[in-house]
Short mmCIF file of C-alpha atoms in Angstrom, two decimals:
data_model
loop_
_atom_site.label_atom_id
_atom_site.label_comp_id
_atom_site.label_asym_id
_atom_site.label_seq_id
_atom_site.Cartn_x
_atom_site.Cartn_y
_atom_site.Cartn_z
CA UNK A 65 -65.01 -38.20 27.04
CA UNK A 66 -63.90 -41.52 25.24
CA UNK A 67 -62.06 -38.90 22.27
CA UNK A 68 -60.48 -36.61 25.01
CA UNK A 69 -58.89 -39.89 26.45
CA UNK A 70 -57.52 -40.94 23.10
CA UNK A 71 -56.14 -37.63 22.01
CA UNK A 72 -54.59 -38.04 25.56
CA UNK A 73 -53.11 -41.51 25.60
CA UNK A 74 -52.04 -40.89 21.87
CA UNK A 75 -50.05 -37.50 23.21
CA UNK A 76 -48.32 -39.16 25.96
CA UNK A 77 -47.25 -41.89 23.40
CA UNK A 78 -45.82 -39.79 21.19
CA UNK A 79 -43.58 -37.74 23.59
CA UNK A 80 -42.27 -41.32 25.25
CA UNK A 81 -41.28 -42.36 21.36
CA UNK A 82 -39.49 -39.13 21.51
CA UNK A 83 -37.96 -39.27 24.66
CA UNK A 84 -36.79 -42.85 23.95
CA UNK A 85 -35.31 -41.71 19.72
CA UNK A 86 -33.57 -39.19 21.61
CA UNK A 87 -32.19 -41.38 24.61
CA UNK A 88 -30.74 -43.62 21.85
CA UNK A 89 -29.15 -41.70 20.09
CA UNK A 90 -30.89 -41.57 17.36
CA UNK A 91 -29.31 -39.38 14.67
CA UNK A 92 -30.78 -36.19 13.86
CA UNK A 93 -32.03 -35.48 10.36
CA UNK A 94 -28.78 -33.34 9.32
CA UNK A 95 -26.76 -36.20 10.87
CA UNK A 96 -28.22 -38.73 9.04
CA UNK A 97 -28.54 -36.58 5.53
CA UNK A 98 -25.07 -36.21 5.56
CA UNK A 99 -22.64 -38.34 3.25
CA UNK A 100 -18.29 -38.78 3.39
CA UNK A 101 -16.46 -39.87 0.62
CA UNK A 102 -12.68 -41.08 1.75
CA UNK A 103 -10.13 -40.51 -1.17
CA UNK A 104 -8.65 -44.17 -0.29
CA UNK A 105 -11.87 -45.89 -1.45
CA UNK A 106 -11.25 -44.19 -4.29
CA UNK A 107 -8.27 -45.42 -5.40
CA UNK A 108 -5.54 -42.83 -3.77
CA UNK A 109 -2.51 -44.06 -2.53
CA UNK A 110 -0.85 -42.70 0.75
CA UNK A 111 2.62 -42.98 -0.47
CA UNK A 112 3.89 -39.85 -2.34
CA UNK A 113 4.36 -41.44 -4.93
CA UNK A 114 0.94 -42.53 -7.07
CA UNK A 115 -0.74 -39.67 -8.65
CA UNK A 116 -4.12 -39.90 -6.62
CA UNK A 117 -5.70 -36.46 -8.46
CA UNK A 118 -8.22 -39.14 -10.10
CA UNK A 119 -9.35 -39.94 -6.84
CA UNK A 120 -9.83 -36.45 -5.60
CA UNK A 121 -11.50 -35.43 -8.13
CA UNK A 122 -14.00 -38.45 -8.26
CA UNK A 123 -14.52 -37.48 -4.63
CA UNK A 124 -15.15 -33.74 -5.06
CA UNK A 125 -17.54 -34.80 -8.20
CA UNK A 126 -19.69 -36.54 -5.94
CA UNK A 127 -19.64 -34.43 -2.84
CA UNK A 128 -20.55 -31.61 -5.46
CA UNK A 129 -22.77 -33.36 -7.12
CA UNK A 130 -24.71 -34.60 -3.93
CA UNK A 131 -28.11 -32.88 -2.67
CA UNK A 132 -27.16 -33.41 0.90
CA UNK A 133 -24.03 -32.15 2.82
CA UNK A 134 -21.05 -33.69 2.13
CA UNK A 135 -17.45 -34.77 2.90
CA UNK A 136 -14.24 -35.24 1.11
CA UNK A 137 -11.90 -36.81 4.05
CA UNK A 138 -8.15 -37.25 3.21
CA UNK A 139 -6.94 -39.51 5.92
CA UNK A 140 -3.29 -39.48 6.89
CA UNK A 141 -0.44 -40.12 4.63
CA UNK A 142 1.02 -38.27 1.85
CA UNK A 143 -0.87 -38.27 -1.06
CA UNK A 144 0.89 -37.15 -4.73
CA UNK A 145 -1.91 -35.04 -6.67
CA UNK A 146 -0.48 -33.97 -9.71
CA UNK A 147 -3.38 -30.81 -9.62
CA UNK A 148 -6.86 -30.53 -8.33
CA UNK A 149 -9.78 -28.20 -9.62
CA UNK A 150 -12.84 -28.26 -7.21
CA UNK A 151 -15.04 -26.45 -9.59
CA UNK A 152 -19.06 -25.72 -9.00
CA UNK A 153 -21.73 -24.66 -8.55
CA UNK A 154 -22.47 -27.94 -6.66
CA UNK A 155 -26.09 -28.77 -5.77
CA UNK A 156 -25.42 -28.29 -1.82
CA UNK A 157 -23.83 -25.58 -0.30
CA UNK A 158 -22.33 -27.72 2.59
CA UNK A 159 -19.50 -29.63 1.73
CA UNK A 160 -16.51 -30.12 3.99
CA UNK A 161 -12.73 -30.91 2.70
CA UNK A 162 -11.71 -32.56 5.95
CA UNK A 163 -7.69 -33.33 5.65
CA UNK A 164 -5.86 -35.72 8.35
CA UNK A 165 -3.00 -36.30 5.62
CA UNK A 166 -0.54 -33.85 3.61
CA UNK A 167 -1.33 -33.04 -0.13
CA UNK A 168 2.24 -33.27 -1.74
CA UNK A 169 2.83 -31.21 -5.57
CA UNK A 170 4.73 -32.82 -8.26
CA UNK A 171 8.67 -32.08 -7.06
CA UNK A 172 9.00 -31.22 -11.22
CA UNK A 173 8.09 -27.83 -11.14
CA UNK A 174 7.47 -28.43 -14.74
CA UNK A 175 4.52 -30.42 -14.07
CA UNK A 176 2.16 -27.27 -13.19
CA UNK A 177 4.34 -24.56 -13.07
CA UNK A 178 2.19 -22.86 -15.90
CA UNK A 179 -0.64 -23.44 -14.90
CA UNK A 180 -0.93 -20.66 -12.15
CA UNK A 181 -2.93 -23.27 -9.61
CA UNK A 182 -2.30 -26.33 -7.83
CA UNK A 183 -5.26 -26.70 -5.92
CA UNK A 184 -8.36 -24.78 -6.54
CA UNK A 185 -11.65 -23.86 -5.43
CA UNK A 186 -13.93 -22.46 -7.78
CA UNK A 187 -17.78 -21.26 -8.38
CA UNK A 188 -18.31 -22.89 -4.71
CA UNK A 189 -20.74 -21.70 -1.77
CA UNK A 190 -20.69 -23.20 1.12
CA UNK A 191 -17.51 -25.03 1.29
CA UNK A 192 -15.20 -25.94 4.58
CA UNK A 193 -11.25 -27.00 4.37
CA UNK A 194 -10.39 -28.31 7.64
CA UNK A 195 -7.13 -29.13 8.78
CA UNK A 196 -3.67 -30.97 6.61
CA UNK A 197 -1.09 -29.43 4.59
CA UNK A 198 -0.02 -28.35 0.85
CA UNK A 199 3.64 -29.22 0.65
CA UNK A 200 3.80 -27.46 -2.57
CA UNK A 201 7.53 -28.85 -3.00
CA UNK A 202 8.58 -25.09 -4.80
CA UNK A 203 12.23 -25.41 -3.61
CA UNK A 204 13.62 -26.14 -7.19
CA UNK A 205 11.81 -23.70 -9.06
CA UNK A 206 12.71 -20.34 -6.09
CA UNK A 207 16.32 -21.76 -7.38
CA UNK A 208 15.84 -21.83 -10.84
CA UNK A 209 14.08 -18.11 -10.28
CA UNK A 210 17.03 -17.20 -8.25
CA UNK A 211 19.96 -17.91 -11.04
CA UNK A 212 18.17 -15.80 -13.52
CA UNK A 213 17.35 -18.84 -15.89
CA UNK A 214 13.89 -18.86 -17.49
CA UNK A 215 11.54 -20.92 -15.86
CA UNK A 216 8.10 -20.90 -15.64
CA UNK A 217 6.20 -18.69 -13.56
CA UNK A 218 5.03 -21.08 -10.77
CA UNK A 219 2.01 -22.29 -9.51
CA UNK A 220 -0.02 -21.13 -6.35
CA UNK A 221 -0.87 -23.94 -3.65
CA UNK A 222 -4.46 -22.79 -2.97
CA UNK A 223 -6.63 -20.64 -4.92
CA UNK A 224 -10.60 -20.06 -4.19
CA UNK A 225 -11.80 -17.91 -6.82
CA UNK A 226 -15.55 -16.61 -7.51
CA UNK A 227 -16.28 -18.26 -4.17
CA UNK A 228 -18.71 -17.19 -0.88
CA UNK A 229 -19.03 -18.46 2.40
CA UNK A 230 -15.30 -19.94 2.93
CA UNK A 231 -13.72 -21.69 5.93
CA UNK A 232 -10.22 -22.42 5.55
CA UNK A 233 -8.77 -23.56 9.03
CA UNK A 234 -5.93 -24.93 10.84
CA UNK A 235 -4.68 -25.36 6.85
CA UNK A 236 -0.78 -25.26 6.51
CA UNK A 237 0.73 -24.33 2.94
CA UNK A 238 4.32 -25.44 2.58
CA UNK A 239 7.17 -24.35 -0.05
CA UNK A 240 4.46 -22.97 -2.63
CA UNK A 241 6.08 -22.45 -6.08
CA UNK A 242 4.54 -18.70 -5.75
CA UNK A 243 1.47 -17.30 -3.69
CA UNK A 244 0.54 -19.99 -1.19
CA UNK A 245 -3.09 -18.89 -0.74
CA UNK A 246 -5.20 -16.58 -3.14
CA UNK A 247 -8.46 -15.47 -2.66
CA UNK A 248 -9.87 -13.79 -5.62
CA UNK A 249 -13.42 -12.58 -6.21
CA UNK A 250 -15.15 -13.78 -2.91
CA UNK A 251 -17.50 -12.94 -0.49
CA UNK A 252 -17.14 -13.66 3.06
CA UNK A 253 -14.55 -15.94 3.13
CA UNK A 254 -12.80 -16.75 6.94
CA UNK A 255 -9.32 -18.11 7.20
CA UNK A 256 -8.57 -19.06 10.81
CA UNK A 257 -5.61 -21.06 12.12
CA UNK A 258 -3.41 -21.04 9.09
CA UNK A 259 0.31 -21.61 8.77
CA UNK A 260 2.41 -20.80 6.44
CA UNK A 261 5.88 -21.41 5.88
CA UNK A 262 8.24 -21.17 3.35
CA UNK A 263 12.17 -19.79 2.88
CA UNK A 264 12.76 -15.95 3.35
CA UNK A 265 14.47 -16.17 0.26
CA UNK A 266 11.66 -17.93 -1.81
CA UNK A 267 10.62 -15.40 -4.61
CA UNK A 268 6.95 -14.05 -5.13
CA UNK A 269 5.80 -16.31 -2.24
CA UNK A 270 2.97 -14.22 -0.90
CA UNK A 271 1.41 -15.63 2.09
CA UNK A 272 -2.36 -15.13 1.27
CA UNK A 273 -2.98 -12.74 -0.98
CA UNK A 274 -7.04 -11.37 -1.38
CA UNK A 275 -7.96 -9.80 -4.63
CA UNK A 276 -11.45 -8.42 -5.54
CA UNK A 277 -13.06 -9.68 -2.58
CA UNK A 278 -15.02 -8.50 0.11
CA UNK A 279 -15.88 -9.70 3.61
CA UNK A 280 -12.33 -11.95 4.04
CA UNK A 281 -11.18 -12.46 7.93
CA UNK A 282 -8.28 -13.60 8.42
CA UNK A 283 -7.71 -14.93 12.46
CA UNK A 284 -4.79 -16.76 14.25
CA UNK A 285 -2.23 -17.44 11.40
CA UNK A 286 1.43 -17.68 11.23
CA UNK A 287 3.39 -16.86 8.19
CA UNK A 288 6.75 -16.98 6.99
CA UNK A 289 7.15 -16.38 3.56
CA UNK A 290 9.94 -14.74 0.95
CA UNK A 291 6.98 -11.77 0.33
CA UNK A 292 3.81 -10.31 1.85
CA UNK A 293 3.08 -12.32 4.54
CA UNK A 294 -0.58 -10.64 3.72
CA UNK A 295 -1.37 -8.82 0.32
CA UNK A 296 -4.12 -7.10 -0.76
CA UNK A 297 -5.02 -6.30 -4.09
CA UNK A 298 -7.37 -3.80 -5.91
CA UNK A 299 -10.92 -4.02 -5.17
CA UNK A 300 -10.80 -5.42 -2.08
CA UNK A 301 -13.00 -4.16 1.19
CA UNK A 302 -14.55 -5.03 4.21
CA UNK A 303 -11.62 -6.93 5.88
CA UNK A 304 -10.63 -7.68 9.29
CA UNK A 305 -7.03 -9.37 9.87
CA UNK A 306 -6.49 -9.78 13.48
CA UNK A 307 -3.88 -12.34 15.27
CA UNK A 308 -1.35 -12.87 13.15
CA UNK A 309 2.51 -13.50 13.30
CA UNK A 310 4.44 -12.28 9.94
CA UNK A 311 8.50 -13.32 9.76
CA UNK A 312 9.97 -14.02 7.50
CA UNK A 313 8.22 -11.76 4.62
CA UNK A 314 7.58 -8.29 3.06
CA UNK A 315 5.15 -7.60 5.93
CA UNK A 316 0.99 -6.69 5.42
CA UNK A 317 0.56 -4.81 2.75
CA UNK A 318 -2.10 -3.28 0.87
CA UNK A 319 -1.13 -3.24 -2.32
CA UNK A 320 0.76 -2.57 -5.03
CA UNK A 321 -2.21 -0.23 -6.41
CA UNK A 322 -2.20 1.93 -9.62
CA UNK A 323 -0.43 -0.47 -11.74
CA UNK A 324 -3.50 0.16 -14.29
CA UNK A 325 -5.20 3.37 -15.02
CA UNK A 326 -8.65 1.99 -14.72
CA UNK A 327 -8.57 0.00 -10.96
CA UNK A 328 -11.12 -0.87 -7.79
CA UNK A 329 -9.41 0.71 -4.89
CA UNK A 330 -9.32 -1.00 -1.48
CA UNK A 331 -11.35 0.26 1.51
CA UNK A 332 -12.65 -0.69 5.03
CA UNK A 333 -9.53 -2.81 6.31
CA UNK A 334 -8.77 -3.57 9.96
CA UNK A 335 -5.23 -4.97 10.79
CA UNK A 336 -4.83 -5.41 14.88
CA UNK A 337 -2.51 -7.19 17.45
CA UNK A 338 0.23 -8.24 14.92
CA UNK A 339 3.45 -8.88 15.28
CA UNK A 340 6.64 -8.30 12.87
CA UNK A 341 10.19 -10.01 12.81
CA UNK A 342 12.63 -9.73 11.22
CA UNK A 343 10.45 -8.71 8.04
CA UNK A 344 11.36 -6.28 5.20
CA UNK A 345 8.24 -3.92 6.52
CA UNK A 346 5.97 -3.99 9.05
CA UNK A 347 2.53 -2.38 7.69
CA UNK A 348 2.41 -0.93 4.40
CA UNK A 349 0.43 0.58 1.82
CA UNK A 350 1.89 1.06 -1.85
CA UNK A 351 1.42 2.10 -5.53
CA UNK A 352 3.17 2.82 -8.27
CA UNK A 353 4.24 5.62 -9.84
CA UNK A 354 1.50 6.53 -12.66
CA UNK A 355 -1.89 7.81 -13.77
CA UNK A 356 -4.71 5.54 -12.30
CA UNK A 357 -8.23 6.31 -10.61
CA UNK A 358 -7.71 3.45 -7.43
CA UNK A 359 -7.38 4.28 -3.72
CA UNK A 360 -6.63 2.98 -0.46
CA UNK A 361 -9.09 4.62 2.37
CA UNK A 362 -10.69 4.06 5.88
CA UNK A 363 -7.47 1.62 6.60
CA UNK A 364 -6.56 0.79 10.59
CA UNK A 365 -3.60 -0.69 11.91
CA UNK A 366 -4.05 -1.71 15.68
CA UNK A 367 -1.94 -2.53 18.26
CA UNK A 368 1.08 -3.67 15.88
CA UNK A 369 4.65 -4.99 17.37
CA UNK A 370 7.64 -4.74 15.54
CA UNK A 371 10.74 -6.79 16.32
CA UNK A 372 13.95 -5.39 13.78
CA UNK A 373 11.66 -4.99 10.81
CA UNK A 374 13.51 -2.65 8.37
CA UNK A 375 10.15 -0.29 7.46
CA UNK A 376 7.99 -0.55 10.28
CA UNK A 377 5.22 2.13 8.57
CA UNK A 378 5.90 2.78 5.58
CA UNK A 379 3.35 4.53 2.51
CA UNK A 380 5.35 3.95 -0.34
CA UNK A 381 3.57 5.77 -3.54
CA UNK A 382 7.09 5.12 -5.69
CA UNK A 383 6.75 1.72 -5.45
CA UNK A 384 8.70 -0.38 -8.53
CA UNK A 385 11.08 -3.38 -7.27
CA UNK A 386 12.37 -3.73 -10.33
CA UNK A 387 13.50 -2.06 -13.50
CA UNK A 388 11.80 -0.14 -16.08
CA UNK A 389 9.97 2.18 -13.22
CA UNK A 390 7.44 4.88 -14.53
CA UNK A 391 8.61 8.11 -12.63
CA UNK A 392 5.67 9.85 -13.11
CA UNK A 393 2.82 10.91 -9.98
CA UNK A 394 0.84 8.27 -8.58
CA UNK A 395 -2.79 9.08 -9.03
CA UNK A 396 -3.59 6.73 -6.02
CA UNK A 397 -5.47 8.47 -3.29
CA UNK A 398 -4.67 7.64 0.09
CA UNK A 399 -6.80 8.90 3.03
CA UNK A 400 -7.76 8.55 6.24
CA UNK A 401 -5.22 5.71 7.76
CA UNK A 402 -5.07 5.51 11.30
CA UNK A 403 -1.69 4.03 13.17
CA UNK A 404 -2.45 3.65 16.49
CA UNK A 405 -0.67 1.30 19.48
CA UNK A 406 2.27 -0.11 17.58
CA UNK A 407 5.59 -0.36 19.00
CA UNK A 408 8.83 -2.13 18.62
CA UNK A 409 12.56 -1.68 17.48
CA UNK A 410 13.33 -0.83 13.86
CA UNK A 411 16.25 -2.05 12.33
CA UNK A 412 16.90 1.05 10.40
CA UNK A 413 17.16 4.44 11.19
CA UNK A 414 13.58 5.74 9.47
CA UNK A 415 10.95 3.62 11.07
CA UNK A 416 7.95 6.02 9.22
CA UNK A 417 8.01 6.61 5.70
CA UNK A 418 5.63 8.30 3.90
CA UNK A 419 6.27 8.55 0.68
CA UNK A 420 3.16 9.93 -1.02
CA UNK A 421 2.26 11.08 -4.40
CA UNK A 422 2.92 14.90 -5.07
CA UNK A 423 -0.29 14.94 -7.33
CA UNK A 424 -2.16 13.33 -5.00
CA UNK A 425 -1.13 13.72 -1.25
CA UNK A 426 -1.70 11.65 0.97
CA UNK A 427 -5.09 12.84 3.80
CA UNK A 428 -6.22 12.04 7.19
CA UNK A 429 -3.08 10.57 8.16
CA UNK A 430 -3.22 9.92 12.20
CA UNK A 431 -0.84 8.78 14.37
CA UNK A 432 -1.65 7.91 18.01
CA UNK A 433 0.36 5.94 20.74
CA UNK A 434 3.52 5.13 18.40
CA UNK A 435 7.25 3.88 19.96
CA UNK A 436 9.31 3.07 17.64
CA UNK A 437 13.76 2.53 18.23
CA UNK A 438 16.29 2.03 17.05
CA UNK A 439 19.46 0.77 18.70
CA UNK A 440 18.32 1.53 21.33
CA UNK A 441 17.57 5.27 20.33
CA UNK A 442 15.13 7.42 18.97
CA UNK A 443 14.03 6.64 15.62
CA UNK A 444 13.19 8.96 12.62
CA UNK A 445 10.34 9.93 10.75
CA UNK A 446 10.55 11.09 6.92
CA UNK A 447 7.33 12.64 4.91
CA UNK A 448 6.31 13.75 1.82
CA UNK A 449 3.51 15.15 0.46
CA UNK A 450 1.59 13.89 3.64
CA UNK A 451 -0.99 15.44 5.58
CA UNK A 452 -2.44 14.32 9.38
CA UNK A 453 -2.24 14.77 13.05
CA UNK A 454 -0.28 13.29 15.68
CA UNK A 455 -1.08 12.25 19.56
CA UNK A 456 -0.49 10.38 22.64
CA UNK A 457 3.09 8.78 22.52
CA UNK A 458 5.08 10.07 19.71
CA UNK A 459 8.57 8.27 18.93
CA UNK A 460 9.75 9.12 16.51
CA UNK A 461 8.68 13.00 16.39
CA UNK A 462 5.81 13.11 13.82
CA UNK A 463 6.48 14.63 11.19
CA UNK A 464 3.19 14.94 9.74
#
């Protein structure tokens, strides 16, 4: 009797000891495990002006290098980083980049204009950038691209390459030199929030671009860029895009495919409730004109709104923006794309283009619920070596 008593007594002890930890507010193990190391403790300076990338990288070294979850916090201010690589594998896979302040580039474009980065992510799992912006400062060298002088080929603002499980939100990239935001061979990587914003004019300024990655979700961005507001490059699948605002820019595209003979294709993409201003194209897939074993399949674009964008849908399998074009066939294949609930004013006469290879035409095109004018008239449609079907609202006239 004594024992059952004790076992009793001790019970009842144990859950008030409990009761009062958790009254307390006592922290919980994760809590507690959890370590933050401030880039001003580490000698940056929130002035523009001192390079601080010592100090960011001391602070990614031991947020990597830490066995518990970690976080780099950039308070407010601007802070000069001349370039940052935040390179793994790290020994824990949750470390958060938490940003109250702006990251400012070198205004020389000099500086890292070869290097093809800025800021970059690399080898990581696990990783969170939260909030702040990347004033990548690219305004000289779009003007030294722009007189024809040679200059150096620019650097992206943020790239995460060979990366899985990726948050990137409420991030805004400024005035990259080129791409603002790459993602190249990831897995599951989620991008929610973002802004972009650069010049219409500002050359090869891709908005986020996704190469060789699978599982990337993009949610609730705005970009305005002088190119693809979204690319997507060969071997890419499994992506959802929903939610976003593109203007100024080239539009979404997948693409360009087939510029090599031996290419990934890109497969399983969702694009829904996005809208289009003023933007060069609206949706888009392209490739160039050549031999090459990629594709694009299994692509839909949802509920789409175009305000006077000068392709709305376009399939463009001649694609070469510059000189020295091949001429030949593409040997991309292109099947089973399905338009369906986009509407809007065009700013040219053809608001559907398909343009697909004669080798190779293009399969399992559909079109459902499309209104498309312009001036305030019916549009047109134009196709070429394109096959598919046609239903529910149809302006312009399919021609499919």
């Amino acid at each position: 009797m004594a024992g059952l008593f004790f076992n009793a007594c001790h019970a009842v002890v144990v859950l008030a000891l409990s009761i009062f930890m958790l009254l307390s507010g006592s922290p919980s193990p994760a809590t507690a495990a959890s370590v933050q190391y401030n880039v001003v403790s580490l000698g940056a300076k929130a002035d523009g002006k001192t390079d601080s990338s010592k100090a960011f990288q001391s602070a990614w070294a031991s947020a990597c290098g830490s066995t518990r979850a970690a976080t780099v916090y950039i308070p407010q201010g601007r802070f000069l980083v001349r370039s940052a690589s935040f390179d793994g594998p790290c020994k824990n896979s949750a470390i958060t980049v938490r940003i109250d302040g702006t990251l400012v580039a070198p205004s020389d474009y000099n500086v890292n204009g070869n290097s093809g980065y800025w800021i970059v992510l690399r080898h990581v799992t696990g990783v969170s950038v939260i909030g702040g912006t990347l004033d990548g400062q690219g305004t000289g060298l779009w003007a030294c691209k722009l007189s024809g002088k040679s200059c150096p080929s620019g650097a992206t603002n943020l790239e995460i390459s060979n990366s899985q499980n990726i948050l990137v939100s409420g991030l805004s990239s400024l005035n990259s030199q080129m791409f603002h935001v790459v993602i190249n061979g990831c897995q599951n990587v989620k991008m929610q929030g973002v802004k972009v914003s650069a010049s219409g004019t500002s050359p090869n300024t891709d908005g986020i671009h996704i190469g060789a990655s699978t599982g990337v979700t993009i949610f609730n961005s705005k970009i305005g860029t002088g190119d693809d507001c979204v690319s997507i490059g060969p071997g890419s699948n499994n992506l959802w895009i929903e939610n976003v605002v593109c203007g100024p820019g080239h539009g979404i595209s997948i693409g360009s495919l087939g510029k090599d003979q031996q290419e990934d294709g890109v497969q399983n993409v969702t694009i829904k409730t996005v809208t289009f201003t003023g933007t060069q194209n609206g949706v888009r897939i392209k490739s160039w004109a050549r031999p090459s074993n990629s594709f694009a399949r299994n692509i839909l674009f949802q509920h789409a709104i175009m305000n006077n964008v000068q392709n709305p849908i376009i399939i463009d399998q001649n694609y070469c923006p510059d000189s020295g074009c091949p001429n030949q066939a593409s040997g991309v294949r292109v099947s089973d794309v399905m338009y369906q609930d986009i509407h809007g004013t065009s700013a040219t006469e053809v608001a559907v283009r398909f343009d697909c290879s004669s080798k190779y035409p293009c399969t399992g095109i559909r079109m459902q619920d499309v209104k498309l004018s312009y001036r305030n008239q019916v549009a047109t449609a134009s196709c070429a070596h394109a096959g598919g079907t046609a239903s529910g609202m149809e302006q312009p006239s399919s021609c499919l």
